[in-house]
PDB file of N, CA and C in Angstrom:
ATOM      1  N   MET K   1       2.861  22.652 -50.353  1.00 48.00           N
ATOM      2  CA  MET K   1       3.887  23.604 -49.958  1.00 48.00           C
ATOM      3  C   MET K   1       3.287  24.569 -48.947  1.00 48.00           C
ATOM      4  N   SER K   2       4.021  24.860 -47.920  1.00 59.00           N
ATOM      5  CA  SER K   2       3.582  25.772 -46.881  1.00 59.00           C
ATOM      6  C   SER K   2       3.632  27.214 -47.383  1.00 59.00           C
ATOM      7  N   ASN K   3       2.673  28.003 -46.923  1.00 62.00           N
ATOM      8  CA  ASN K   3       2.660  29.421 -47.266  1.00 62.00           C
ATOM      9  C   ASN K   3       3.375  30.261 -46.215  1.00 62.00           C
ATOM     10  N   LEU K   4       3.988  29.594 -45.236  1.00 79.00           N
ATOM     11  CA  LEU K   4       4.656  30.324 -44.175  1.00 79.00           C
ATOM     12  C   LEU K   4       5.943  30.960 -44.677  1.00 79.00           C
ATOM     13  N   ILE K   5       6.188  32.154 -44.181  1.00 83.00           N
ATOM     14  CA  ILE K   5       7.422  32.871 -44.481  1.00 83.00           C
ATOM     15  C   ILE K   5       8.260  32.818 -43.206  1.00 83.00           C
ATOM     16  N   PRO K   6       9.535  32.498 -43.306  1.00 84.00           N
ATOM     17  CA  PRO K   6      10.363  32.490 -42.088  1.00 84.00           C
ATOM     18  C   PRO K   6      10.407  33.884 -41.474  1.00 84.00           C
ATOM     19  N   PRO K   7      10.685  33.974 -40.185  1.00 85.00           N
ATOM     20  CA  PRO K   7      10.729  35.296 -39.554  1.00 85.00           C
ATOM     21  C   PRO K   7      11.821  36.205 -40.111  1.00 85.00           C
ATOM     22  N   GLU K   8      12.882  35.618 -40.643  1.00 89.00           N
ATOM     23  CA  GLU K   8      13.976  36.393 -41.244  1.00 89.00           C
ATOM     24  C   GLU K   8      14.520  35.671 -42.465  1.00 89.00           C
ATOM     25  N   LEU K   9      14.899  36.441 -43.456  1.00 90.00           N
ATOM     26  CA  LEU K   9      15.635  35.935 -44.618  1.00 90.00           C
ATOM     27  C   LEU K   9      16.809  36.876 -44.832  1.00 90.00           C
ATOM     28  N   PRO K  10      18.024  36.367 -44.804  1.00 93.00           N
ATOM     29  CA  PRO K  10      19.187  37.253 -44.986  1.00 93.00           C
ATOM     30  C   PRO K  10      19.082  38.051 -46.281  1.00 93.00           C
ATOM     31  N   GLY K  11      19.264  39.353 -46.169  1.00 93.00           N
ATOM     32  CA  GLY K  11      19.247  40.222 -47.342  1.00 93.00           C
ATOM     33  C   GLY K  11      17.870  40.650 -47.799  1.00 93.00           C
ATOM     34  N   ILE K  12      16.836  40.209 -47.105  1.00 95.00           N
ATOM     35  CA  ILE K  12      15.462  40.525 -47.510  1.00 95.00           C
ATOM     36  C   ILE K  12      14.769  41.292 -46.393  1.00 95.00           C
ATOM     37  N   ASP K  13      14.205  42.441 -46.729  1.00 96.00           N
ATOM     38  CA  ASP K  13      13.374  43.199 -45.799  1.00 96.00           C
ATOM     39  C   ASP K  13      11.953  42.660 -45.955  1.00 96.00           C
ATOM     40  N   LEU K  14      11.600  41.699 -45.110  1.00 95.00           N
ATOM     41  CA  LEU K  14      10.310  41.027 -45.241  1.00 95.00           C
ATOM     42  C   LEU K  14       9.141  41.976 -45.031  1.00 95.00           C
ATOM     43  N   ALA K  15       9.312  42.987 -44.207  1.00 94.00           N
ATOM     44  CA  ALA K  15       8.233  43.963 -44.004  1.00 94.00           C
ATOM     45  C   ALA K  15       7.939  44.711 -45.302  1.00 94.00           C
ATOM     46  N   MET K  16       8.979  45.064 -46.043  1.00 94.00           N
ATOM     47  CA  MET K  16       8.787  45.727 -47.334  1.00 94.00           C
ATOM     48  C   MET K  16       8.068  44.790 -48.302  1.00 94.00           C
ATOM     49  N   GLY K  17       8.492  43.540 -48.311  1.00 93.00           N
ATOM     50  CA  GLY K  17       7.853  42.557 -49.177  1.00 93.00           C
ATOM     51  C   GLY K  17       6.383  42.349 -48.836  1.00 93.00           C
ATOM     52  N   ARG K  18       6.050  42.415 -47.549  1.00 93.00           N
ATOM     53  CA  ARG K  18       4.646  42.278 -47.133  1.00 93.00           C
ATOM     54  C   ARG K  18       3.784  43.398 -47.696  1.00 93.00           C
ATOM     55  N   LYS K  19       4.354  44.591 -47.804  1.00 94.00           N
ATOM     56  CA  LYS K  19       3.599  45.709 -48.374  1.00 94.00           C
ATOM     57  C   LYS K  19       3.212  45.421 -49.818  1.00 94.00           C
ATOM     58  N   PHE K  20       4.155  44.893 -50.583  1.00 92.00           N
ATOM     59  CA  PHE K  20       3.883  44.601 -51.990  1.00 92.00           C
ATOM     60  C   PHE K  20       2.953  43.403 -52.159  1.00 92.00           C
ATOM     61  N   SER K  21       2.920  42.531 -51.171  1.00 94.00           N
ATOM     62  CA  SER K  21       2.031  41.366 -51.259  1.00 94.00           C
ATOM     63  C   SER K  21       0.734  41.592 -50.486  1.00 94.00           C
ATOM     64  N   MET K  22       0.515  42.839 -50.067  1.00 94.00           N
ATOM     65  CA  MET K  22      -0.711  43.216 -49.362  1.00 94.00           C
ATOM     66  C   MET K  22      -0.945  42.362 -48.123  1.00 94.00           C
ATOM     67  N   GLY K  23       0.141  41.962 -47.472  1.00 92.00           N
ATOM     68  CA  GLY K  23       0.051  41.176 -46.251  1.00 92.00           C
ATOM     69  C   GLY K  23      -0.364  39.736 -46.454  1.00 92.00           C
ATOM     70  N   ASP K  24      -0.391  39.280 -47.683  1.00 94.00           N
ATOM     71  CA  ASP K  24      -0.803  37.913 -48.003  1.00 94.00           C
ATOM     72  C   ASP K  24       0.440  37.018 -48.033  1.00 94.00           C
ATOM     73  N   PRO K  25       0.612  36.139 -47.014  1.00 93.00           N
ATOM     74  CA  PRO K  25       1.824  35.321 -46.974  1.00 93.00           C
ATOM     75  C   PRO K  25       1.964  34.386 -48.173  1.00 93.00           C
ATOM     76  N   ALA K  26       0.863  33.903 -48.709  1.00 94.00           N
ATOM     77  CA  ALA K  26       0.950  33.023 -49.887  1.00 94.00           C
ATOM     78  C   ALA K  26       1.483  33.796 -51.087  1.00 94.00           C
ATOM     79  N   LEU K  27       1.018  35.019 -51.264  1.00 95.00           N
ATOM     80  CA  LEU K  27       1.502  35.845 -52.372  1.00 95.00           C
ATOM     81  C   LEU K  27       2.962  36.229 -52.153  1.00 95.00           C
ATOM     82  N   GLN K  28       3.329  36.570 -50.917  1.00 95.00           N
ATOM     83  CA  GLN K  28       4.717  36.924 -50.635  1.00 95.00           C
ATOM     84  C   GLN K  28       5.640  35.747 -50.927  1.00 95.00           C
ATOM     85  N   ARG K  29       5.236  34.569 -50.514  1.00 95.00           N
ATOM     86  CA  ARG K  29       6.052  33.379 -50.787  1.00 95.00           C
ATOM     87  C   ARG K  29       6.167  33.140 -52.293  1.00 95.00           C
ATOM     88  N   LYS K  30       5.072  33.350 -53.006  1.00 95.00           N
ATOM     89  CA  LYS K  30       5.084  33.175 -54.461  1.00 95.00           C
ATOM     90  C   LYS K  30       6.049  34.176 -55.108  1.00 95.00           C
ATOM     91  N   LEU K  31       6.002  35.426 -54.653  1.00 96.00           N
ATOM     92  CA  LEU K  31       6.897  36.443 -55.204  1.00 96.00           C
ATOM     93  C   LEU K  31       8.356  36.121 -54.916  1.00 96.00           C
ATOM     94  N   LEU K  32       8.638  35.639 -53.716  1.00 96.00           N
ATOM     95  CA  LEU K  32      10.004  35.231 -53.377  1.00 96.00           C
ATOM     96  C   LEU K  32      10.465  34.087 -54.279  1.00 96.00           C
ATOM     97  N   GLY K  33       9.585  33.111 -54.488  1.00 95.00           N
ATOM     98  CA  GLY K  33       9.920  31.984 -55.360  1.00 95.00           C
ATOM     99  C   GLY K  33      10.144  32.409 -56.800  1.00 95.00           C
ATOM    100  N   LEU K  34       9.292  33.314 -57.283  1.00 96.00           N
ATOM    101  CA  LEU K  34       9.462  33.817 -58.650  1.00 96.00           C
ATOM    102  C   LEU K  34      10.772  34.586 -58.796  1.00 96.00           C
ATOM    103  N   PHE K  35      11.095  35.377 -57.780  1.00 97.00           N
ATOM    104  CA  PHE K  35      12.358  36.110 -57.835  1.00 97.00           C
ATOM    105  C   PHE K  35      13.516  35.131 -57.950  1.00 97.00           C
ATOM    106  N   TYR K  36      13.506  34.111 -57.120  1.00 96.00           N
ATOM    107  CA  TYR K  36      14.585  33.116 -57.159  1.00 96.00           C
ATOM    108  C   TYR K  36      14.655  32.439 -58.527  1.00 96.00           C
ATOM    109  N   SER K  37      13.528  31.990 -59.020  1.00 97.00           N
ATOM    110  CA  SER K  37      13.554  31.231 -60.273  1.00 97.00           C
ATOM    111  C   SER K  37      13.866  32.106 -61.487  1.00 97.00           C
ATOM    112  N   GLU K  38      13.431  33.348 -61.466  1.00 97.00           N
ATOM    113  CA  GLU K  38      13.601  34.208 -62.635  1.00 97.00           C
ATOM    114  C   GLU K  38      14.874  35.060 -62.606  1.00 97.00           C
ATOM    115  N   HIS K  39      15.413  35.326 -61.424  1.00 97.00           N
ATOM    116  CA  HIS K  39      16.499  36.308 -61.344  1.00 97.00           C
ATOM    117  C   HIS K  39      17.787  35.807 -60.699  1.00 97.00           C
ATOM    118  N   ARG K  40      17.844  34.552 -60.344  1.00 95.00           N
ATOM    119  CA  ARG K  40      19.040  34.076 -59.636  1.00 95.00           C
ATOM    120  C   ARG K  40      20.302  34.127 -60.490  1.00 95.00           C
ATOM    121  N   GLN K  41      20.165  34.156 -61.792  1.00 97.00           N
ATOM    122  CA  GLN K  41      21.333  34.211 -62.680  1.00 97.00           C
ATOM    123  C   GLN K  41      21.564  35.598 -63.278  1.00 97.00           C
ATOM    124  N   ASP K  42      20.827  36.593 -62.792  1.00 96.00           N
ATOM    125  CA  ASP K  42      20.934  37.927 -63.392  1.00 96.00           C
ATOM    126  C   ASP K  42      22.333  38.523 -63.286  1.00 96.00           C
ATOM    127  N   ALA K  43      23.019  38.342 -62.170  1.00 92.00           N
ATOM    128  CA  ALA K  43      24.370  38.898 -62.045  1.00 92.00           C
ATOM    129  C   ALA K  43      25.289  38.305 -63.108  1.00 92.00           C
ATOM    130  N   VAL K  44      25.153  37.015 -63.340  1.00 95.00           N
ATOM    131  CA  VAL K  44      25.965  36.350 -64.377  1.00 95.00           C
ATOM    132  C   VAL K  44      25.594  36.909 -65.751  1.00 95.00           C
ATOM    133  N   ARG K  45      24.303  37.042 -66.005  1.00 96.00           N
ATOM    134  CA  ARG K  45      23.854  37.561 -67.308  1.00 96.00           C
ATOM    135  C   ARG K  45      24.357  38.988 -67.543  1.00 96.00           C
ATOM    136  N   ILE K  46      24.324  39.793 -66.490  1.00 92.00           N
ATOM    137  CA  ILE K  46      24.800  41.174 -66.616  1.00 92.00           C
ATOM    138  C   ILE K  46      26.306  41.188 -66.894  1.00 92.00           C
ATOM    139  N   ARG K  47      27.058  40.378 -66.157  1.00 91.00           N
ATOM    140  CA  ARG K  47      28.510  40.310 -66.398  1.00 91.00           C
ATOM    141  C   ARG K  47      28.806  39.851 -67.826  1.00 91.00           C
ATOM    142  N   GLU K  48      28.045  38.866 -68.308  1.00 94.00           N
ATOM    143  CA  GLU K  48      28.246  38.385 -69.687  1.00 94.00           C
ATOM    144  C   GLU K  48      27.950  39.491 -70.691  1.00 94.00           C
ATOM    145  N   ALA K  49      26.896  40.252 -70.460  1.00 93.00           N
ATOM    146  CA  ALA K  49      26.564  41.364 -71.360  1.00 93.00           C
ATOM    147  C   ALA K  49      27.679  42.401 -71.356  1.00 93.00           C
ATOM    148  N   LEU K  50      28.209  42.694 -70.172  1.00 90.00           N
ATOM    149  CA  LEU K  50      29.309  43.652 -70.097  1.00 90.00           C
ATOM    150  C   LEU K  50      30.558  43.122 -70.790  1.00 90.00           C
ATOM    151  N   ALA K  51      30.816  41.834 -70.667  1.00 92.00           N
ATOM    152  CA  ALA K  51      31.988  41.235 -71.330  1.00 92.00           C
ATOM    153  C   ALA K  51      31.867  41.339 -72.840  1.00 92.00           C
ATOM    154  N   ARG K  52      30.628  41.338 -73.346  1.00 93.00           N
ATOM    155  CA  ARG K  52      30.374  41.498 -74.786  1.00 93.00           C
ATOM    156  C   ARG K  52      30.282  42.972 -75.189  1.00 93.00           C
ATOM    157  N   ASP K  53      30.491  43.860 -74.212  1.00 91.00           N
ATOM    158  CA  ASP K  53      30.317  45.302 -74.424  1.00 91.00           C
ATOM    159  C   ASP K  53      28.895  45.653 -74.854  1.00 91.00           C
ATOM    160  N   ASP K  54      27.935  44.892 -74.368  1.00 93.00           N
ATOM    161  CA  ASP K  54      26.525  45.138 -74.665  1.00 93.00           C
ATOM    162  C   ASP K  54      25.905  45.878 -73.481  1.00 93.00           C
ATOM    163  N   LEU K  55      26.192  47.180 -73.412  1.00 90.00           N
ATOM    164  CA  LEU K  55      25.715  47.984 -72.296  1.00 90.00           C
ATOM    165  C   LEU K  55      24.190  48.077 -72.261  1.00 90.00           C
ATOM    166  N   ALA K  56      23.553  48.070 -73.424  1.00 91.00           N
ATOM    167  CA  ALA K  56      22.094  48.144 -73.456  1.00 91.00           C
ATOM    168  C   ALA K  56      21.471  46.918 -72.796  1.00 91.00           C
ATOM    169  N   ALA K  57      22.025  45.749 -73.076  1.00 94.00           N
ATOM    170  CA  ALA K  57      21.497  44.521 -72.460  1.00 94.00           C
ATOM    171  C   ALA K  57      21.755  44.527 -70.957  1.00 94.00           C
ATOM    172  N   ALA K  58      22.948  44.963 -70.549  1.00 92.00           N
ATOM    173  CA  ALA K  58      23.269  45.024 -69.121  1.00 92.00           C
ATOM    174  C   ALA K  58      22.324  45.974 -68.403  1.00 92.00           C
ATOM    175  N   GLN K  59      22.066  47.128 -68.993  1.00 93.00           N
ATOM    176  CA  GLN K  59      21.153  48.088 -68.380  1.00 93.00           C
ATOM    177  C   GLN K  59      19.731  47.554 -68.320  1.00 93.00           C
ATOM    178  N   SER K  60      19.292  46.900 -69.345  1.00 95.00           N
ATOM    179  CA  SER K  60      17.944  46.339 -69.360  1.00 95.00           C
ATOM    180  C   SER K  60      17.768  45.271 -68.280  1.00 95.00           C
ATOM    181  N   LEU K  61      18.735  44.380 -68.189  1.00 95.00           N
ATOM    182  CA  LEU K  61      18.700  43.350 -67.147  1.00 95.00           C
ATOM    183  C   LEU K  61      18.710  43.979 -65.754  1.00 95.00           C
ATOM    184  N   ALA K  62      19.569  44.975 -65.570  1.00 95.00           N
ATOM    185  CA  ALA K  62      19.672  45.633 -64.275  1.00 95.00           C
ATOM    186  C   ALA K  62      18.379  46.359 -63.921  1.00 95.00           C
ATOM    187  N   HIS K  63      17.757  46.977 -64.891  1.00 95.00           N
ATOM    188  CA  HIS K  63      16.494  47.681 -64.651  1.00 95.00           C
ATOM    189  C   HIS K  63      15.410  46.706 -64.185  1.00 95.00           C
ATOM    190  N   THR K  64      15.316  45.571 -64.842  1.00 96.00           N
ATOM    191  CA  THR K  64      14.341  44.549 -64.454  1.00 96.00           C
ATOM    192  C   THR K  64      14.660  44.006 -63.069  1.00 96.00           C
ATOM    193  N   LEU K  65      15.930  43.759 -62.798  1.00 97.00           N
ATOM    194  CA  LEU K  65      16.349  43.264 -61.493  1.00 97.00           C
ATOM    195  C   LEU K  65      16.049  44.284 -60.400  1.00 97.00           C
ATOM    196  N   LYS K  66      16.241  45.553 -60.695  1.00 96.00           N
ATOM    197  CA  LYS K  66      15.950  46.617 -59.731  1.00 96.00           C
ATOM    198  C   LYS K  66      14.492  46.552 -59.296  1.00 96.00           C
ATOM    199  N   SER K  67      13.606  46.440 -60.239  1.00 96.00           N
ATOM    200  CA  SER K  67      12.173  46.393 -59.922  1.00 96.00           C
ATOM    201  C   SER K  67      11.805  45.129 -59.164  1.00 96.00           C
ATOM    202  N   ALA K  68      12.277  43.995 -59.641  1.00 97.00           N
ATOM    203  CA  ALA K  68      11.931  42.716 -59.013  1.00 97.00           C
ATOM    204  C   ALA K  68      12.476  42.626 -57.593  1.00 97.00           C
ATOM    205  N   SER K  69      13.693  43.107 -57.375  1.00 97.00           N
ATOM    206  CA  SER K  69      14.273  43.032 -56.037  1.00 97.00           C
ATOM    207  C   SER K  69      13.560  43.980 -55.078  1.00 97.00           C
ATOM    208  N   GLY K  70      13.093  45.099 -55.580  1.00 96.00           N
ATOM    209  CA  GLY K  70      12.351  46.026 -54.740  1.00 96.00           C
ATOM    210  C   GLY K  70      11.047  45.432 -54.248  1.00 96.00           C
ATOM    211  N   ILE K  71      10.385  44.662 -55.093  1.00 96.00           N
ATOM    212  CA  ILE K  71       9.104  44.056 -54.739  1.00 96.00           C
ATOM    213  C   ILE K  71       9.250  43.074 -53.585  1.00 96.00           C
ATOM    214  N   ILE K  72      10.354  42.352 -53.532  1.00 97.00           N
ATOM    215  CA  ILE K  72      10.514  41.370 -52.448  1.00 97.00           C
ATOM    216  C   ILE K  72      11.241  41.939 -51.238  1.00 97.00           C
ATOM    217  N   GLY K  73      11.794  43.151 -51.364  1.00 97.00           N
ATOM    218  CA  GLY K  73      12.504  43.754 -50.243  1.00 97.00           C
ATOM    219  C   GLY K  73      13.986  43.445 -50.203  1.00 97.00           C
ATOM    220  N   ALA K  74      14.563  43.069 -51.327  1.00 97.00           N
ATOM    221  CA  ALA K  74      16.004  42.804 -51.401  1.00 97.00           C
ATOM    222  C   ALA K  74      16.715  44.131 -51.671  1.00 97.00           C
ATOM    223  N   THR K  75      16.853  44.933 -50.625  1.00 96.00           N
ATOM    224  CA  THR K  75      17.297  46.309 -50.785  1.00 96.00           C
ATOM    225  C   THR K  75      18.739  46.448 -51.279  1.00 96.00           C
ATOM    226  N   ALA K  76      19.635  45.586 -50.848  1.00 95.00           N
ATOM    227  CA  ALA K  76      21.026  45.677 -51.313  1.00 95.00           C
ATOM    228  C   ALA K  76      21.116  45.333 -52.802  1.00 95.00           C
ATOM    229  N   ILE K  77      20.377  44.326 -53.215  1.00 95.00           N
ATOM    230  CA  ILE K  77      20.351  43.970 -54.637  1.00 95.00           C
ATOM    231  C   ILE K  77      19.731  45.103 -55.428  1.00 95.00           C
ATOM    232  N   GLN K  78      18.665  45.679 -54.897  1.00 96.00           N
ATOM    233  CA  GLN K  78      18.009  46.785 -55.579  1.00 96.00           C
ATOM    234  C   GLN K  78      18.966  47.971 -55.756  1.00 96.00           C
ATOM    235  N   ALA K  79      19.735  48.290 -54.721  1.00 94.00           N
ATOM    236  CA  ALA K  79      20.684  49.409 -54.812  1.00 94.00           C
ATOM    237  C   ALA K  79      21.764  49.133 -55.860  1.00 94.00           C
ATOM    238  N   ALA K  80      22.298  47.921 -55.857  1.00 92.00           N
ATOM    239  CA  ALA K  80      23.328  47.572 -56.843  1.00 92.00           C
ATOM    240  C   ALA K  80      22.747  47.583 -58.257  1.00 92.00           C
ATOM    241  N   ALA K  81      21.536  47.070 -58.417  1.00 93.00           N
ATOM    242  CA  ALA K  81      20.902  47.047 -59.736  1.00 93.00           C
ATOM    243  C   ALA K  81      20.574  48.461 -60.210  1.00 93.00           C
ATOM    244  N   THR K  82      20.191  49.332 -59.291  1.00 93.00           N
ATOM    245  CA  THR K  82      19.925  50.729 -59.651  1.00 93.00           C
ATOM    246  C   THR K  82      21.192  51.385 -60.178  1.00 93.00           C
ATOM    247  N   ALA K  83      22.299  51.188 -59.471  1.00 90.00           N
ATOM    248  CA  ALA K  83      23.576  51.740 -59.924  1.00 90.00           C
ATOM    249  C   ALA K  83      23.962  51.172 -61.286  1.00 90.00           C
ATOM    250  N   MET K  84      23.753  49.877 -61.460  1.00 87.00           N
ATOM    251  CA  MET K  84      24.091  49.216 -62.723  1.00 87.00           C
ATOM    252  C   MET K  84      23.218  49.747 -63.863  1.00 87.00           C
ATOM    253  N   ALA K  85      21.943  49.954 -63.589  1.00 86.00           N
ATOM    254  CA  ALA K  85      21.037  50.444 -64.629  1.00 86.00           C
ATOM    255  C   ALA K  85      21.416  51.852 -65.065  1.00 86.00           C
ATOM    256  N   GLU K  86      21.937  52.644 -64.118  1.00 84.00           N
ATOM    257  CA  GLU K  86      22.291  54.027 -64.436  1.00 84.00           C
ATOM    258  C   GLU K  86      23.681  54.148 -65.055  1.00 84.00           C
ATOM    259  N   GLU K  87      24.637  53.413 -64.537  1.00 79.00           N
ATOM    260  CA  GLU K  87      26.030  53.490 -65.010  1.00 79.00           C
ATOM    261  C   GLU K  87      26.641  52.097 -65.033  1.00 79.00           C
ATOM    262  N   PRO K  88      26.329  51.277 -66.032  1.00 65.00           N
ATOM    263  CA  PRO K  88      26.766  49.876 -66.005  1.00 65.00           C
ATOM    264  C   PRO K  88      28.269  49.679 -65.952  1.00 65.00           C
ATOM    265  N   ALA K  89      29.028  50.444 -66.649  1.00 62.00           N
ATOM    266  CA  ALA K  89      30.483  50.236 -66.670  1.00 62.00           C
ATOM    267  C   ALA K  89      31.099  50.526 -65.293  1.00 62.00           C
ATOM    268  N   GLU K  90      30.616  51.558 -64.616  1.00 68.00           N
ATOM    269  CA  GLU K  90      31.178  51.928 -63.318  1.00 68.00           C
ATOM    270  C   GLU K  90      30.723  50.990 -62.205  1.00 68.00           C
ATOM    271  N   ALA K  91      29.512  50.441 -62.314  1.00 60.00           N
ATOM    272  CA  ALA K  91      28.945  49.628 -61.244  1.00 60.00           C
ATOM    273  C   ALA K  91      29.215  48.139 -61.409  1.00 60.00           C
ATOM    274  N   ALA K  92      29.937  47.732 -62.403  1.00 57.00           N
ATOM    275  CA  ALA K  92      30.142  46.316 -62.685  1.00 57.00           C
ATOM    276  C   ALA K  92      30.709  45.551 -61.499  1.00 57.00           C
ATOM    277  N   GLY K  93      31.533  46.170 -60.692  1.00 58.00           N
ATOM    278  CA  GLY K  93      32.123  45.484 -59.553  1.00 58.00           C
ATOM    279  C   GLY K  93      31.144  45.260 -58.408  1.00 58.00           C
ATOM    280  N   ASP K  94      29.981  45.894 -58.427  1.00 56.00           N
ATOM    281  CA  ASP K  94      29.000  45.757 -57.348  1.00 56.00           C
ATOM    282  C   ASP K  94      28.221  44.452 -57.408  1.00 56.00           C
ATOM    283  N   LEU K  95      28.267  43.776 -58.544  1.00 56.00           N
ATOM    284  CA  LEU K  95      27.483  42.535 -58.687  1.00 56.00           C
ATOM    285  C   LEU K  95      28.320  41.331 -58.367  1.00 56.00           C
TER     286      LEU K  95
END
């Protein structure tokens, strides 16, 4: 597998991600892959938690998503997850 990162990824601030990966393209690619594999279903999981009225689970998922998205530079996801972690019932439409 190539360690190259494309020059642009929609929704991802690659420069921010480089800071967290200390400029190491292999580490940045690994972090991007981990984000995809571990968090691609988080919006669904959060919606399911809200449908069950499990605000604690929704907030916990959103808090984890907030941190993970920040590490890779997914700023829009991070903003939505931050809102969800703080006020899950009000932010449900953002996901």
